[in-house]
Short mmCIF file of C-alpha atoms and ligand atoms in Angstrom, two decimals:
data_model
loop_
_atom_site.label_atom_id
_atom_site.label_comp_id
_atom_site.label_asym_id
_atom_site.label_seq_id
_atom_site.Cartn_x
_atom_site.Cartn_y
_atom_site.Cartn_z
CA MET A 171 5.07 44.11 1.32
CA LYS A 172 4.13 40.50 1.82
CA PRO A 173 5.88 38.71 4.64
CA LYS A 174 8.20 35.98 3.38
CA GLY A 175 8.54 32.40 4.61
CA ILE A 176 5.52 32.26 6.86
CA PRO A 177 6.08 29.70 9.60
CA VAL A 178 3.60 26.80 9.78
CA SER A 179 2.51 28.07 13.20
CA ALA A 180 1.19 31.28 11.58
CA ILE A 181 -0.93 29.45 9.04
CA ARG A 182 -1.96 26.66 11.36
CA PRO A 183 -5.69 26.27 10.71
CA ALA A 184 -8.24 26.11 13.50
CA ALA A 185 -9.78 23.21 11.60
CA VAL A 186 -9.48 21.11 8.50
CA VAL A 187 -12.81 19.72 7.32
CA VAL A 188 -12.78 16.67 5.06
CA LEU A 189 -15.97 16.03 3.09
CA ALA A 190 -16.61 12.31 2.82
CA ALA A 191 -20.35 11.79 3.17
CA GLY A 192 -21.11 11.13 -0.49
CA GLU A 193 -21.94 7.68 -1.75
CA GLY A 194 -19.62 7.41 -4.69
CA THR A 195 -22.13 5.49 -6.82
CA ARG A 196 -19.89 5.48 -9.86
CA MET A 197 -17.38 3.23 -8.10
CA LYS A 198 -20.04 0.47 -8.28
CA SER A 199 -18.70 -1.04 -5.10
CA ALA A 200 -19.78 -2.49 -1.78
CA THR A 201 -16.84 -0.58 -0.31
CA PRO A 202 -17.46 3.14 0.36
CA LYS A 203 -15.52 5.23 -2.17
CA VAL A 204 -13.16 6.92 0.29
CA LEU A 205 -12.06 3.53 1.65
CA HIS A 206 -10.69 2.32 -1.68
CA ASP A 207 -6.94 1.89 -1.56
CA ILE A 208 -4.09 3.26 -3.59
CA CYS A 209 -0.48 2.56 -2.69
CA GLY A 210 -1.34 1.04 0.67
CA ARG A 211 -3.58 3.79 2.00
CA SER A 212 -7.27 4.58 1.65
CA LEU A 213 -8.30 7.62 -0.41
CA VAL A 214 -9.38 9.44 2.75
CA GLY A 215 -6.18 8.27 4.46
CA HIS A 216 -4.12 10.12 1.85
CA VAL A 217 -6.20 13.27 2.35
CA LEU A 218 -5.78 13.06 6.14
CA ALA A 219 -2.01 12.61 5.77
CA ALA A 220 -1.85 15.81 3.68
CA ALA A 221 -4.16 17.63 6.15
CA ARG A 222 -2.00 16.57 9.10
CA GLU A 223 0.95 18.43 7.58
CA LEU A 224 -0.88 21.67 8.40
CA LYS A 225 -1.03 20.60 12.06
CA PRO A 226 -4.65 21.76 12.40
CA GLU A 227 -6.12 22.20 15.87
CA ASN A 228 -9.14 20.16 14.77
CA LEU A 229 -9.52 17.61 12.02
CA VAL A 230 -13.15 16.83 11.23
CA VAL A 231 -14.37 14.33 8.67
CA VAL A 232 -17.99 14.64 7.54
CA VAL A 233 -19.41 11.14 7.17
CA GLY A 234 -22.79 10.05 5.89
CA HIS A 235 -23.03 7.18 3.48
CA ALA A 236 -21.76 3.95 5.14
CA ARG A 237 -20.75 6.04 8.13
CA GLU A 238 -20.16 3.05 10.43
CA LYS A 239 -17.57 1.58 8.08
CA VAL A 240 -15.96 4.92 7.34
CA GLY A 241 -16.00 5.91 11.04
CA ALA A 242 -14.37 2.63 12.09
CA HIS A 243 -11.67 3.07 9.46
CA LEU A 244 -10.96 6.64 10.61
CA ALA A 245 -10.70 5.57 14.24
CA GLU A 246 -8.16 2.98 13.18
CA ILE A 247 -5.92 5.12 10.98
CA ASP A 248 -6.14 8.44 12.83
CA PRO A 249 -7.75 8.29 16.30
CA GLY A 250 -7.41 12.08 16.65
CA VAL A 251 -9.99 12.67 13.92
CA ARG A 252 -13.46 13.91 14.86
CA THR A 253 -16.43 12.94 12.79
CA ALA A 254 -19.55 14.94 11.99
CA VAL A 255 -22.57 13.09 10.69
CA GLN A 256 -24.42 14.37 7.66
CA ALA A 257 -27.39 12.01 7.59
CA GLU A 258 -28.66 13.24 4.23
CA GLN A 259 -26.34 14.51 1.55
CA ASN A 260 -27.86 17.93 0.97
CA GLY A 261 -24.75 19.38 -0.61
CA THR A 262 -21.22 20.48 0.18
CA GLY A 263 -22.39 23.62 1.99
CA HIS A 264 -24.67 21.57 4.20
CA ALA A 265 -21.80 19.16 4.88
CA VAL A 266 -19.53 21.97 6.07
CA ARG A 267 -22.36 23.28 8.26
CA MET A 268 -22.51 19.87 9.94
CA ALA A 269 -18.76 20.01 10.56
CA LEU A 270 -19.01 23.48 12.11
CA GLU A 271 -21.84 22.27 14.35
CA GLU A 272 -19.53 19.52 15.57
CA LEU A 273 -17.06 22.31 16.43
CA GLY A 274 -19.65 24.34 18.31
CA GLY A 275 -21.18 26.39 15.49
CA SER A 276 -18.21 28.40 14.31
CA VAL A 277 -14.50 28.69 14.94
CA ASP A 278 -12.00 31.51 15.23
CA GLY A 279 -9.25 31.26 12.68
CA THR A 280 -8.85 29.51 9.38
CA VAL A 281 -11.01 26.59 8.27
CA VAL A 282 -9.59 24.54 5.40
CA VAL A 283 -12.07 22.38 3.48
CA VAL A 284 -10.95 19.43 1.34
CA CYS A 285 -12.73 16.50 -0.27
CA GLY A 286 -12.11 12.96 0.89
CA ASP A 287 -11.63 11.62 -2.62
CA THR A 288 -8.57 13.63 -3.77
CA PRO A 289 -5.69 11.37 -2.75
CA LEU A 290 -3.02 13.17 -4.79
CA LEU A 291 -3.38 16.46 -2.95
CA THR A 292 -0.13 17.23 -1.13
CA GLY A 293 0.52 18.89 2.20
CA GLU A 294 2.75 21.32 0.29
CA THR A 295 -0.19 22.54 -1.84
CA LEU A 296 -2.36 22.93 1.26
CA ARG A 297 0.40 24.91 2.96
CA ARG A 298 0.68 27.19 -0.06
CA LEU A 299 -3.11 27.72 -0.08
CA ALA A 300 -3.12 28.54 3.64
CA GLY A 301 -0.11 30.81 3.13
CA THR A 302 -1.78 32.81 0.34
CA HIS A 303 -4.96 33.03 2.40
CA HIS A 304 -3.01 34.41 5.35
CA GLU A 305 -0.75 36.78 3.37
CA ASP A 306 -3.57 38.28 1.32
CA GLY A 307 -5.90 38.59 4.30
CA ASN A 308 -8.71 36.88 2.41
CA ALA A 309 -12.12 35.87 3.71
CA VAL A 310 -11.91 32.87 1.41
CA THR A 311 -9.21 31.47 -0.86
CA VAL A 312 -10.07 28.76 -3.34
CA LEU A 313 -7.58 26.31 -4.80
CA THR A 314 -8.07 26.28 -8.56
CA ALA A 315 -6.48 24.58 -11.54
CA GLU A 316 -6.49 24.86 -15.31
CA VAL A 317 -7.68 21.52 -16.66
CA PRO A 318 -7.79 20.16 -20.22
CA ASP A 319 -11.40 19.07 -19.77
CA ALA A 320 -13.51 21.00 -17.26
CA THR A 321 -16.69 18.96 -17.73
CA GLY A 322 -18.51 18.43 -14.46
CA TYR A 323 -16.43 20.88 -12.43
CA GLY A 324 -17.46 24.20 -10.96
CA ARG A 325 -15.99 27.05 -13.07
CA ILE A 326 -14.00 29.96 -11.65
CA VAL A 327 -15.52 33.22 -12.84
CA ARG A 328 -13.18 36.24 -12.75
CA ASP A 329 -13.90 39.90 -13.51
CA GLY A 330 -11.98 42.24 -15.81
CA THR A 331 -9.28 42.77 -13.16
CA GLY A 332 -8.79 39.04 -12.73
CA ALA A 333 -10.48 38.96 -9.33
CA VAL A 334 -12.57 35.86 -8.58
CA THR A 335 -16.24 36.78 -8.45
CA ALA A 336 -18.03 33.45 -8.25
CA ILE A 337 -17.96 29.72 -8.79
CA VAL A 338 -20.63 28.40 -11.11
CA GLU A 339 -21.41 24.68 -11.11
CA HIS A 340 -21.25 22.93 -14.48
CA LYS A 341 -24.96 22.14 -14.41
CA ASP A 342 -25.83 25.77 -13.69
CA ALA A 343 -23.31 27.34 -16.09
CA SER A 344 -24.00 29.24 -19.33
CA ASP A 345 -22.22 28.22 -22.53
CA ALA A 346 -19.75 31.08 -22.09
CA GLN A 347 -19.02 29.96 -18.52
CA ARG A 348 -18.61 26.36 -19.63
CA ALA A 349 -15.78 27.50 -21.92
CA ILE A 350 -13.76 28.46 -18.80
CA ARG A 351 -11.02 25.93 -18.09
CA GLU A 352 -10.08 27.15 -14.63
CA ILE A 353 -12.00 24.99 -12.19
CA ASN A 354 -12.78 24.75 -8.51
CA SER A 355 -10.71 21.95 -6.95
CA GLY A 356 -13.13 21.76 -4.02
CA VAL A 357 -10.34 22.86 -1.65
CA PHE A 358 -10.74 26.14 0.24
CA ALA A 359 -9.35 28.18 3.10
CA PHE A 360 -12.01 30.25 4.91
CA ASP A 361 -12.18 32.67 7.75
CA GLY A 362 -14.08 30.50 10.23
CA GLN A 363 -16.47 33.20 11.50
CA LEU A 364 -17.32 34.55 8.04
CA LEU A 365 -17.82 31.01 6.75
CA ALA A 366 -20.38 30.24 9.45
CA GLU A 367 -22.23 33.50 8.72
CA ALA A 368 -22.26 32.96 4.96
CA LEU A 369 -23.41 29.33 5.19
CA LYS A 370 -26.61 30.56 6.82
CA LYS A 371 -27.34 32.49 3.62
CA VAL A 372 -26.72 29.65 1.17
CA ARG A 373 -29.90 28.69 -0.68
CA THR A 374 -30.91 25.59 -2.62
CA ASP A 375 -32.36 27.25 -5.73
CA ASN A 376 -29.99 25.51 -8.13
CA SER A 377 -30.24 22.63 -10.58
CA GLN A 378 -29.38 20.05 -7.90
CA GLY A 379 -31.52 21.53 -5.12
CA GLU A 380 -28.47 21.42 -2.83
CA GLU A 381 -26.65 23.79 -0.51
CA TYR A 382 -23.51 24.60 -2.50
CA LEU A 383 -20.39 25.47 -0.53
CA THR A 384 -19.25 27.28 -3.65
CA ASP A 385 -22.01 29.89 -3.20
CA VAL A 386 -20.17 31.14 -0.10
CA LEU A 387 -17.67 32.85 -2.40
CA GLY A 388 -20.27 35.02 -4.10
CA ILE A 389 -21.96 35.74 -0.76
CA LEU A 390 -18.72 36.90 0.87
CA ARG A 391 -17.71 38.98 -2.14
CA SER A 392 -21.10 40.72 -2.27
CA ALA A 393 -20.66 41.57 1.41
CA GLY A 394 -17.39 43.31 0.51
CA HIS A 395 -14.91 40.68 1.74
CA ARG A 396 -11.71 39.67 -0.02
CA VAL A 397 -11.98 36.57 -2.19
CA GLY A 398 -8.78 35.05 -3.56
CA ALA A 399 -7.49 32.08 -5.45
CA SER A 400 -4.40 29.92 -5.38
CA VAL A 401 -3.67 28.11 -8.63
CA ALA A 402 -2.33 24.57 -8.26
CA GLY A 403 0.85 23.94 -10.22
CA ASP A 404 -0.23 20.51 -11.39
CA HIS A 405 -3.91 20.00 -12.12
CA ARG A 406 -3.57 16.24 -11.69
CA GLU A 407 -2.99 16.81 -7.99
CA ILE A 408 -6.55 17.95 -7.37
CA ALA A 409 -8.27 15.20 -9.37
CA GLY A 410 -11.20 13.68 -7.50
CA ILE A 411 -11.77 9.94 -7.84
CA ASN A 412 -15.24 9.03 -9.06
CA ASN A 413 -14.75 5.67 -10.78
CA ARG A 414 -12.25 2.83 -11.02
CA VAL A 415 -10.60 4.25 -14.13
CA GLN A 416 -9.70 7.38 -12.19
CA LEU A 417 -8.67 5.19 -9.25
CA ALA A 418 -6.16 3.39 -11.47
CA GLU A 419 -4.90 6.68 -12.94
CA ALA A 420 -4.37 8.13 -9.47
CA ARG A 421 -2.56 4.99 -8.34
CA ARG A 422 -0.22 5.24 -11.32
CA ILE A 423 0.54 8.92 -10.61
CA LEU A 424 1.15 8.34 -6.91
CA ASN A 425 3.29 5.27 -7.64
CA ASP A 426 5.38 7.33 -10.07
CA ARG A 427 5.82 10.00 -7.42
CA LEU A 428 7.04 7.45 -4.89
CA LEU A 429 9.42 5.79 -7.36
CA THR A 430 10.80 9.14 -8.51
CA GLU A 431 11.51 10.04 -4.90
CA ALA A 432 13.28 6.69 -4.39
CA MET A 433 15.34 7.04 -7.58
CA LEU A 434 16.43 10.55 -6.66
CA ALA A 435 17.53 9.14 -3.30
CA GLY A 436 19.82 6.63 -5.01
CA VAL A 437 17.65 3.57 -5.65
CA THR A 438 17.73 1.84 -9.04
CA ILE A 439 14.23 1.12 -10.32
CA VAL A 440 14.88 -0.80 -13.53
CA ASP A 441 11.33 -0.53 -14.83
CA PRO A 442 9.10 2.03 -13.10
CA ALA A 443 6.17 0.94 -15.28
CA THR A 444 6.02 -2.52 -13.67
CA THR A 445 7.21 -1.68 -10.17
CA TRP A 446 4.56 -0.94 -7.54
CA VAL A 447 5.16 0.40 -4.07
CA ASP A 448 3.16 1.51 -1.06
CA VAL A 449 3.70 4.87 0.63
CA THR A 450 5.10 2.96 3.63
CA VAL A 451 7.93 1.23 1.73
CA THR A 452 11.48 2.42 2.43
CA PHE A 453 14.82 1.92 0.71
CA GLU A 454 18.45 2.45 1.36
CA GLN A 455 20.94 3.72 -1.17
CA ASP A 456 21.91 1.49 -4.08
CA ALA A 457 19.00 -0.87 -3.59
CA VAL A 458 17.95 -2.31 -6.96
CA VAL A 459 14.40 -3.24 -7.93
CA GLN A 460 14.04 -5.45 -10.99
CA PRO A 461 10.87 -5.38 -13.17
CA GLY A 462 7.53 -6.83 -12.17
CA THR A 463 7.98 -6.26 -8.46
CA GLN A 464 5.40 -5.21 -5.91
CA LEU A 465 6.55 -3.95 -2.49
CA THR A 466 3.88 -3.32 0.13
CA GLY A 467 3.35 -2.49 3.79
CA ALA A 468 6.40 -1.98 5.97
CA THR A 469 8.79 -3.47 3.43
CA HIS A 470 12.33 -2.13 3.63
CA ILE A 471 15.07 -2.80 1.09
CA GLY A 472 18.56 -2.43 2.50
CA GLU A 473 21.68 -0.93 1.00
CA GLY A 474 22.76 -2.60 -2.22
CA ALA A 475 20.11 -5.31 -1.91
CA GLU A 476 18.45 -6.49 -5.11
CA VAL A 477 14.84 -7.62 -5.36
CA GLY A 478 12.92 -9.00 -8.32
CA PRO A 479 12.22 -9.57 -11.06
CA ASN A 480 8.66 -10.71 -10.50
CA SER A 481 8.61 -10.60 -6.73
CA ARG A 482 5.97 -9.64 -4.21
CA LEU A 483 7.18 -8.54 -0.79
CA LYS A 484 4.87 -7.50 2.02
CA ASP A 485 6.08 -6.31 5.44
CA THR A 486 9.51 -7.74 4.65
CA ARG A 487 12.92 -6.41 5.66
CA VAL A 488 15.66 -7.21 3.17
CA GLY A 489 19.16 -6.76 4.58
CA ALA A 490 22.09 -5.05 2.91
CA GLY A 491 23.41 -6.85 -0.14
CA ALA A 492 20.75 -9.57 -0.01
CA ARG A 493 19.17 -11.00 -3.17
CA VAL A 494 15.50 -11.90 -3.59
CA ASP A 495 14.70 -13.36 -7.01
CA ASN A 496 11.23 -14.28 -8.35
CA SER A 497 9.83 -14.83 -4.88
CA VAL A 498 6.92 -14.03 -2.60
CA SER A 499 7.40 -12.91 0.99
CA ASP A 500 5.13 -11.82 3.79
CA GLY A 501 6.38 -10.78 7.22
CA ALA A 502 9.94 -12.05 6.78
CA VAL A 503 13.35 -10.70 7.72
CA VAL A 504 16.05 -11.49 5.18
CA GLY A 505 19.52 -11.07 6.62
CA PRO A 506 22.39 -9.20 4.99
CA GLN A 507 23.76 -10.94 1.89
CA ALA A 508 21.21 -13.73 2.16
CA SER A 509 19.87 -15.28 -1.02
CA VAL A 510 16.22 -16.07 -1.67
CA GLY A 511 14.74 -17.85 -4.68
CA PRO A 512 14.16 -18.13 -7.50
CA TYR A 513 10.65 -19.28 -6.57
CA ALA A 514 10.73 -19.18 -2.79
CA TYR A 515 7.80 -18.39 -0.52
CA LEU A 516 8.69 -16.78 2.81
CA ARG A 517 5.79 -16.64 5.23
CA PRO A 518 5.33 -14.73 8.49
CA GLY A 519 7.95 -15.32 11.14
CA THR A 520 10.72 -16.25 8.73
CA ARG A 521 14.14 -14.99 9.89
CA LEU A 522 17.05 -15.57 7.57
CA GLY A 523 20.56 -15.09 8.94
CA VAL A 524 23.53 -13.43 7.31
CA LYS A 525 24.56 -15.15 4.03
CA SER A 526 21.92 -17.83 4.44
CA LYS A 527 20.09 -19.26 1.46
CA VAL A 528 16.50 -20.27 0.80
CA GLY A 529 16.47 -21.63 -2.71
CA THR A 530 14.11 -22.86 -5.38
CA TYR A 531 10.63 -24.09 -4.46
CA VAL A 532 11.24 -23.66 -0.76
CA GLU A 533 8.52 -22.49 1.61
CA THR A 534 9.30 -21.24 5.09
CA LYS A 535 7.07 -20.19 7.97
CA ASN A 536 7.91 -19.23 11.54
CA ALA A 537 11.42 -20.42 10.86
CA SER A 538 14.72 -19.07 12.02
CA ILE A 539 17.56 -20.01 9.70
CA GLY A 540 21.05 -19.25 10.97
CA GLU A 541 24.04 -17.54 9.41
CA GLY A 542 25.39 -19.33 6.36
CA THR A 543 22.75 -22.09 6.53
CA LYS A 544 21.28 -23.31 3.27
CA VAL A 545 17.91 -24.78 2.36
CA PRO A 546 18.56 -24.94 -1.36
CA HIS A 547 15.77 -26.96 -3.00
CA LEU A 548 12.15 -28.14 -2.85
CA SER A 549 11.55 -28.02 0.89
CA TYR A 550 9.09 -26.87 3.54
CA VAL A 551 10.52 -25.44 6.75
CA GLY A 552 7.77 -24.61 9.23
CA ASP A 553 8.07 -23.94 12.97
CA ALA A 554 11.80 -24.53 13.04
CA THR A 555 15.06 -23.22 14.35
CA ILE A 556 18.15 -24.10 12.33
CA GLY A 557 21.62 -23.19 13.54
CA GLU A 558 24.58 -21.85 11.57
CA TYR A 559 26.30 -23.31 8.51
CA THR A 560 23.93 -26.26 8.24
CA ASN A 561 22.82 -27.73 4.94
CA ILE A 562 19.31 -29.11 4.58
CA GLY A 563 19.09 -31.74 1.82
CA ALA A 564 16.75 -31.28 -1.12
CA ALA A 565 13.07 -32.15 -0.79
CA SER A 566 12.93 -32.10 3.00
CA VAL A 567 9.82 -31.40 5.01
CA PHE A 568 9.61 -30.11 8.54
CA VAL A 569 6.51 -32.03 9.55
CA ASN A 570 5.09 -29.53 12.02
CA TYR A 571 1.41 -30.41 12.14
CA ASP A 572 -0.11 -33.50 13.72
CA GLY A 573 -3.57 -32.62 12.50
CA GLN A 574 -4.34 -30.72 15.66
CA ASP A 575 -1.32 -28.83 16.92
CA LYS A 576 1.86 -27.33 15.52
CA HIS A 577 5.21 -28.51 16.89
CA HIS A 578 8.76 -27.22 16.69
CA THR A 579 11.88 -28.72 15.15
CA THR A 580 15.39 -27.71 16.08
CA VAL A 581 18.38 -28.49 13.89
CA GLY A 582 21.81 -27.52 15.19
CA SER A 583 24.80 -25.86 13.57
CA HIS A 584 27.09 -27.47 10.97
CA CYS A 585 24.61 -30.29 10.30
CA ARG A 586 24.30 -32.11 6.97
CA THR A 587 20.85 -33.54 6.59
CA GLY A 588 20.16 -35.91 3.69
CA SER A 589 17.79 -35.36 0.82
CA ASP A 590 14.14 -36.23 1.22
CA ASN A 591 14.09 -36.14 5.01
CA MET A 592 10.96 -35.75 7.10
CA PHE A 593 11.60 -34.10 10.47
CA VAL A 594 8.56 -35.13 12.49
CA ALA A 595 8.20 -32.43 15.15
CA PRO A 596 8.82 -32.09 18.00
CA VAL A 597 12.33 -33.30 17.30
CA THR A 598 15.89 -32.05 17.70
CA VAL A 599 18.95 -32.73 15.58
CA GLY A 600 22.15 -31.96 17.48
CA ASP A 601 25.11 -29.87 16.30
CA GLY A 602 27.30 -31.48 13.68
CA ALA A 603 24.89 -34.39 13.10
CA TYR A 604 24.24 -36.04 9.74
CA THR A 605 21.04 -37.74 8.58
CA ALA A 606 20.75 -40.24 5.75
CA ALA A 607 18.81 -39.52 2.58
CA GLY A 608 15.18 -40.60 2.72
CA SER A 609 15.05 -40.66 6.51
CA VAL A 610 11.96 -40.02 8.57
CA ILE A 611 13.42 -38.46 11.69
CA THR A 612 11.05 -39.05 14.60
CA LYS A 613 13.60 -39.26 17.43
CA ASP A 614 16.19 -36.75 18.58
CA VAL A 615 19.59 -37.12 16.93
CA PRO A 616 22.55 -36.62 19.30
CA PRO A 617 25.29 -34.18 18.21
CA GLY A 618 27.76 -35.69 15.77
CA SER A 619 25.67 -38.83 15.03
CA LEU A 620 24.50 -40.15 11.70
CA ALA A 621 20.79 -40.97 11.83
CA VAL A 622 19.46 -43.51 9.37
CA ALA A 623 15.71 -43.94 9.49
CA ARG A 624 14.54 -45.79 6.40
CA GLY A 625 13.84 -49.35 5.21
CA GLN A 626 16.83 -51.52 4.20
CA GLN A 627 17.16 -52.09 0.45
CA ARG A 628 16.39 -55.69 -0.75
CA ASN A 629 17.14 -56.77 -4.36
CA ILE A 630 15.04 -59.73 -5.65
CA GLU A 631 17.10 -61.09 -8.49
CA GLY A 632 15.37 -62.23 -11.71
CA TRP A 633 12.01 -60.81 -10.63
CA VAL A 634 11.36 -59.05 -13.99
CA ALA A 635 12.14 -62.14 -16.08
CA ARG A 636 9.74 -64.23 -13.94
CA LYS A 637 6.90 -61.73 -13.47
CA ARG A 638 7.10 -59.72 -16.71
CA PRO A 639 8.38 -62.18 -19.28
CA GLY A 640 8.73 -60.79 -22.81
CA SER A 641 8.41 -57.16 -21.67
CA ALA A 642 10.80 -54.48 -22.87
CA ALA A 643 12.20 -54.40 -19.34
CA ALA A 644 12.83 -58.15 -19.41
CA LYS A 645 14.56 -57.88 -22.80
CA ALA A 646 16.75 -55.01 -21.62
CA ALA A 647 17.67 -56.95 -18.50
CA GLU A 648 18.54 -60.02 -20.55
CA ALA A 649 20.69 -57.98 -22.94
CA ALA A 650 22.48 -56.41 -19.96
CA SER A 651 23.20 -59.86 -18.51
CA ARG A 652 24.79 -60.95 -21.82
CA GLU A 653 27.06 -57.90 -22.09
CA PRO A 654 30.60 -58.38 -20.93
CA ASP A 655 31.50 -56.52 -17.75
CA GLY A 656 33.05 -53.06 -18.02
CA GLU A 657 36.72 -52.34 -17.44
CA ASP A 658 36.42 -52.87 -13.70
C1 UD1 B 83 -17.79 19.82 -6.22
C2 UD1 B 83 -17.89 21.35 -6.35
C3 UD1 B 83 -17.33 21.78 -7.71
C4 UD1 B 83 -15.91 21.29 -7.84
C5 UD1 B 83 -15.82 19.78 -7.61
C6 UD1 B 83 -14.37 19.37 -7.51
C7 UD1 B 83 -19.83 22.09 -5.06
C8 UD1 B 83 -21.24 22.51 -5.13
N1 UD1 B 83 -19.26 21.75 -6.21
O1 UD1 B 83 -18.62 19.29 -7.23
O2 UD1 B 83 -17.35 23.17 -7.81
O3 UD1 B 83 -15.39 21.61 -9.12
O4 UD1 B 83 -16.45 19.42 -6.36
O5 UD1 B 83 -14.25 17.98 -7.49
O6 UD1 B 83 -19.24 22.11 -4.02
N2 UD1 B 83 -20.16 15.70 -0.12
C9 UD1 B 83 -20.64 15.56 1.15
N3 UD1 B 83 -21.95 15.84 1.38
C10 UD1 B 83 -22.77 16.27 0.40
C11 UD1 B 83 -22.26 16.43 -0.90
C12 UD1 B 83 -20.94 16.13 -1.14
O7 UD1 B 83 -19.92 15.17 2.06
O8 UD1 B 83 -23.95 16.51 0.71
C13 UD1 B 83 -18.75 15.39 -0.37
C14 UD1 B 83 -18.57 14.24 -1.33
O9 UD1 B 83 -18.45 13.00 -0.63
C15 UD1 B 83 -17.26 14.61 -2.01
C16 UD1 B 83 -17.26 16.13 -1.98
O10 UD1 B 83 -18.17 16.50 -0.98
O11 UD1 B 83 -16.13 14.16 -1.30
C17 UD1 B 83 -17.66 16.75 -3.31
O12 UD1 B 83 -18.96 16.36 -3.63
P1 UD1 B 83 -19.40 15.98 -5.10
O13 UD1 B 83 -20.78 15.53 -5.08
O14 UD1 B 83 -18.38 15.10 -5.72
O15 UD1 B 83 -19.35 17.42 -5.78
P2 UD1 B 83 -19.09 17.73 -7.29
O16 UD1 B 83 -20.37 17.69 -8.00
O17 UD1 B 83 -17.97 16.92 -7.82
MG1 MG B 84 -16.98 15.13 -7.24
#
């Protein structure tokens, strides 16, 4: 009888090897294939995340093409990863040999091999593969899938009893073999010692003149070892990315997965087709995402908060019950029940207090806006601290830059600043102060004062009649002067 519910510790592989030395020519890109991004993570980053779920003792990535770039990326996203260099891409078997050399030639225990360009592969599928491998006591277990179109893939050849006998590459396959729709995903679990032995026997007498990892299956079977297969439930999970069409398809599938997870956890996604999220985005219950919204990085949407439509939020925390409408935000914290937009731009360092408001055509940067404070229209607030329950008049600018340095403006609590004000930093407006419309505030305003900083109005009577005689303006003015006065 097979043991049930194998603990992860029992199937913990000695090593996971990720093959990522290939060039990926079909991407037609200056960026190495495995560094292309879907949902906020590189292709190889997704594979490593799945591999990490197995808690392998060693995680080795085989690098070759653009190895400096790929190596630097790996060091950044997962410093525990070891790299093995495959200077020339002589095939998947050769690549695995390079990885084993990095590990001292061979390893005791299970070696799982995956490709660096299969971002949809889940840790769950890898665990199931390792579990089958362990339970059945196989020398090698291959992850297979039935696909609608097997063109290009290695075919799984089984005998009359259903046992896997070999993998035949598309280019080397007969017509009968090409009719097989069960394919090699490129993911395997091996006995480490037997793998090392078999790799020594792999030859290059095939159509590509390469060392095929897939030949190890036939070699081990001929030597009398157990060869098994684990069939993936969803063939889309094992899809390798070779071009940008497949990149877009994979992004769509992963995005759908993430949105489905969010919806099942109590988040309303009004239009999954136009909502895009990164793997790092988090939600609380009853958050609502309106159509056309893109949430990236460490963005978090709080309980009952509503974002969108048509909004782009990066590394932004939206508090419970807040509203973000048709806006763009990067590195901001939106307080509970705050209101943003429509058409606001929150830049890094923006902190919006509880029930505060940043309204239409307002840009903020490195600005702390207190509880209940409103910046409703057409303003720029940069390098500023504004207290609580203050109202900033329409079309105000926090003039923070003198052409060389940035300076800070402080506005107190319960202030009422007039429309079209310029706050020329560094400057401070005290608590409870008022400023007149059209003022250029260059000096500190004491608490409770009214600051007026604008030219006095002068009316030059009869100017139009003298300077623009006969014009429509002059005629209108003349007609107005003839009209009797109104009631008062
Ligand atoms: C390989 C399999 C095929 C399988 C398919 C699944 C072999 C011989 N064939 O074919 O059975 O159906 O994957 O997608 O294994 N790589 C290296 N070094 C090399 C060659 C490849 O690191 O010298 C890496 C590539 O970067 C890639 C992976 O190995 O991540 C697979 O290589 P690729 O050339 O795409 O193999 P396929 O022809 O697709
Ligand atoms: Mg491939």
